[in-house]
Amino acid sequence: RVLSGVVDASAGSALLPPRRDWLALPQTPLLPIGSLRDQLTFPERRCPLSDQQLRQLLEQVGLGALSARHPNLNGQEDWRQILSGGEQQRLCIARLLLHQPRLALLDEATSATDPAAEQRLYGLLVQSGCALISVGHRPSLRRHHQRELQLDGRGGWQLLPIRG
């Protein structure tokens, strides 16, 4: 939430690339009340894609049924109340694919999805060419990354290659 600018940091600092070049996806997605189009384009308001292209994007991430249930992409809803945790996370992956940042920070971004959906979603992210930094507990995330940051719990760390 600090990196996304939603909450102010109490101390310290972070040096990040320009805001347009990265996107953070927290475990609990940020879904402001608004339209489905708003959810996809958040934090921006403009959208270069047509309704048909947005529906195709939803289909890619496994939310084709959502698009069918809500054909008006501009209808205002409280999506946190409508969508399951896994659907919320899929919606945020679609958001990331729409924005095409150079870097994505993913904090348990697929923890509410099943393993097959996680595989599919990470496959889409890898195909997008975006650099991924993931925080997660599932060992299955390792296959989508080249290096692993190991923390020793005493302030030390190592960046190690992941071997298949």
Short mmCIF file of C-alpha atoms in Angstrom, two decimals:
data_model
loop_
_atom_site.label_atom_id
_atom_site.label_comp_id
_atom_site.label_asym_id
_atom_site.label_seq_id
_atom_site.Cartn_x
_atom_site.Cartn_y
_atom_site.Cartn_z
CA ARG A 1 0.00 0.00 0.00
CA VAL A 2 2.93 2.33 0.66
CA LEU A 3 4.48 1.57 -2.74
CA SER A 4 1.11 2.15 -4.43
CA GLY A 5 0.77 5.54 -2.74
CA VAL A 6 -2.37 4.57 -0.80
CA VAL A 7 -0.69 4.83 2.63
CA ASP A 8 2.15 7.14 3.66
CA ALA A 9 5.35 5.51 4.87
CA SER A 10 6.11 6.01 8.55
CA ALA A 11 9.87 5.90 7.96
CA GLY A 12 12.47 5.10 5.33
CA SER A 13 12.46 5.62 1.61
CA ALA A 14 12.23 3.68 -1.63
CA LEU A 15 13.81 4.53 -4.94
CA LEU A 16 11.47 3.38 -7.71
CA PRO A 17 11.31 3.78 -11.47
CA PRO A 18 8.87 6.36 -12.88
CA ARG A 19 5.27 5.49 -11.85
CA ARG A 20 4.21 4.66 -15.41
CA ASP A 21 6.86 1.90 -15.56
CA TRP A 22 5.68 -0.26 -12.65
CA LEU A 23 2.55 -1.57 -10.98
CA ALA A 24 2.06 -3.23 -7.58
CA LEU A 25 -0.58 -5.91 -7.01
CA PRO A 26 -1.26 -6.55 -3.32
CA GLN A 27 -2.80 -9.76 -2.00
CA THR A 28 -6.02 -7.88 -1.27
CA PRO A 29 -6.70 -5.95 -4.47
CA LEU A 30 -7.50 -2.27 -4.51
CA LEU A 31 -10.99 -2.08 -6.06
CA PRO A 32 -12.57 1.36 -5.78
CA ILE A 33 -16.33 1.56 -6.24
CA GLY A 34 -16.91 2.18 -9.93
CA SER A 35 -17.41 0.47 -13.25
CA LEU A 36 -15.75 -2.66 -14.55
CA ARG A 37 -13.91 -0.38 -16.98
CA ASP A 38 -12.68 1.65 -13.96
CA GLN A 39 -11.37 -1.53 -12.32
CA LEU A 40 -9.38 -2.48 -15.40
CA THR A 41 -7.91 0.97 -15.96
CA PHE A 42 -7.19 1.80 -12.28
CA PRO A 43 -5.25 3.86 -11.24
CA GLU A 44 -5.64 5.63 -14.59
CA ARG A 45 -8.99 6.69 -16.02
CA ARG A 46 -8.25 6.59 -19.73
CA CYS A 47 -8.48 3.37 -21.68
CA PRO A 48 -7.11 2.84 -25.18
CA LEU A 49 -9.12 -0.37 -25.68
CA SER A 50 -12.63 -0.90 -27.02
CA ASP A 51 -15.31 -2.77 -25.05
CA GLN A 52 -14.66 -5.84 -27.20
CA GLN A 53 -10.92 -5.72 -26.43
CA LEU A 54 -11.62 -5.33 -22.71
CA ARG A 55 -13.93 -8.36 -22.84
CA GLN A 56 -11.19 -10.35 -24.59
CA LEU A 57 -8.77 -9.35 -21.83
CA LEU A 58 -11.26 -10.55 -19.20
CA GLU A 59 -11.60 -13.82 -21.12
CA GLN A 60 -7.80 -14.24 -21.14
CA VAL A 61 -7.64 -14.13 -17.35
CA GLY A 62 -10.62 -16.46 -16.91
CA LEU A 63 -13.30 -13.83 -16.31
CA GLY A 64 -15.35 -14.30 -19.47
CA ALA A 65 -18.43 -15.14 -17.37
CA LEU A 66 -18.06 -11.85 -15.50
CA SER A 67 -18.15 -9.96 -18.77
CA ALA A 68 -21.30 -11.87 -19.75
CA ARG A 69 -22.99 -11.14 -16.38
CA HIS A 70 -22.09 -7.45 -16.60
CA PRO A 71 -22.31 -6.52 -20.30
CA ASN A 72 -22.32 -2.78 -19.50
CA LEU A 73 -18.66 -2.10 -18.70
CA ASN A 74 -19.65 1.33 -17.38
CA GLY A 75 -22.16 0.14 -14.74
CA GLN A 76 -21.21 1.29 -11.24
CA GLU A 77 -20.74 -1.50 -8.66
CA ASP A 78 -18.93 -2.33 -5.43
CA TRP A 79 -16.76 -5.06 -6.95
CA ARG A 80 -15.33 -6.10 -3.58
CA GLN A 81 -18.83 -7.29 -2.66
CA ILE A 82 -19.54 -8.96 -6.02
CA LEU A 83 -16.30 -10.80 -6.80
CA SER A 84 -14.64 -13.66 -4.97
CA GLY A 85 -11.03 -13.21 -3.86
CA GLY A 86 -9.78 -15.22 -6.84
CA GLU A 87 -11.89 -13.16 -9.26
CA GLN A 88 -10.55 -9.96 -7.72
CA GLN A 89 -7.00 -11.19 -8.22
CA ARG A 90 -7.72 -12.19 -11.84
CA LEU A 91 -9.17 -8.73 -12.46
CA CYS A 92 -5.98 -7.15 -11.16
CA ILE A 93 -3.84 -9.37 -13.41
CA ALA A 94 -5.99 -8.13 -16.32
CA ARG A 95 -5.29 -4.58 -15.09
CA LEU A 96 -1.58 -5.29 -15.17
CA LEU A 97 -1.79 -6.75 -18.69
CA LEU A 98 -3.71 -3.67 -19.85
CA HIS A 99 -1.18 -1.20 -18.42
CA GLN A 100 1.86 -3.15 -19.67
CA PRO A 101 4.34 -1.87 -17.07
CA ARG A 102 8.02 -2.77 -17.32
CA LEU A 103 7.99 -4.02 -13.70
CA ALA A 104 5.30 -5.72 -11.61
CA LEU A 105 5.48 -6.18 -7.84
CA LEU A 106 3.20 -9.09 -6.94
CA ASP A 107 2.42 -9.70 -3.26
CA GLU A 108 0.55 -13.02 -3.06
CA ALA A 109 -1.24 -11.80 -6.20
CA THR A 110 -2.61 -15.27 -7.08
CA SER A 111 -3.02 -16.73 -3.57
CA ALA A 112 -6.83 -16.96 -3.92
CA THR A 113 -6.69 -18.80 -7.25
CA ASP A 114 -6.31 -22.52 -7.86
CA PRO A 115 -2.97 -23.88 -9.16
CA ALA A 116 -4.18 -24.14 -12.78
CA ALA A 117 -5.34 -20.51 -12.77
CA GLU A 118 -2.07 -19.41 -11.16
CA GLN A 119 -0.13 -21.21 -13.91
CA ARG A 120 -2.25 -19.56 -16.61
CA LEU A 121 -2.04 -16.07 -15.08
CA TYR A 122 1.72 -16.20 -14.55
CA GLY A 123 2.09 -17.54 -18.09
CA LEU A 124 0.31 -14.43 -19.38
CA LEU A 125 2.53 -12.20 -17.25
CA VAL A 126 5.72 -13.87 -18.45
CA GLN A 127 4.53 -13.61 -22.08
CA SER A 128 3.88 -9.89 -21.59
CA GLY A 129 7.63 -9.33 -21.10
CA CYS A 130 7.11 -7.57 -17.79
CA ALA A 131 9.81 -8.07 -15.13
CA LEU A 132 8.19 -9.83 -12.18
CA ILE A 133 9.02 -9.59 -8.49
CA SER A 134 6.79 -11.93 -6.50
CA VAL A 135 6.27 -12.43 -2.80
CA GLY A 136 4.50 -15.68 -2.09
CA HIS A 137 4.34 -18.92 -0.16
CA ARG A 138 3.49 -21.31 -2.97
CA PRO A 139 6.52 -23.21 -4.27
CA SER A 140 4.83 -23.26 -7.70
CA LEU A 141 5.69 -19.56 -8.14
CA ARG A 142 9.37 -20.41 -8.47
CA ARG A 143 8.91 -21.84 -11.99
CA HIS A 144 7.97 -18.38 -13.26
CA HIS A 145 11.13 -16.68 -12.01
CA GLN A 146 14.86 -16.86 -12.61
CA ARG A 147 16.16 -15.78 -9.20
CA GLU A 148 15.08 -16.07 -5.60
CA LEU A 149 15.83 -13.64 -2.78
CA GLN A 150 16.44 -15.60 0.41
CA LEU A 151 16.30 -13.72 3.72
CA ASP A 152 18.05 -15.25 6.71
CA GLY A 153 15.90 -13.56 9.39
CA ARG A 154 18.89 -11.72 10.86
CA GLY A 155 19.16 -8.94 8.27
CA GLY A 156 21.21 -10.94 5.75
CA TRP A 157 20.12 -12.02 2.33
CA GLN A 158 21.21 -13.87 -0.83
CA LEU A 159 20.01 -13.59 -4.43
CA LEU A 160 20.25 -17.10 -5.87
CA PRO A 161 19.49 -18.56 -9.29
CA ILE A 162 16.46 -20.85 -9.44
CA ARG A 163 17.28 -24.19 -10.95
CA GLY A 164 14.58 -26.13 -12.78
#
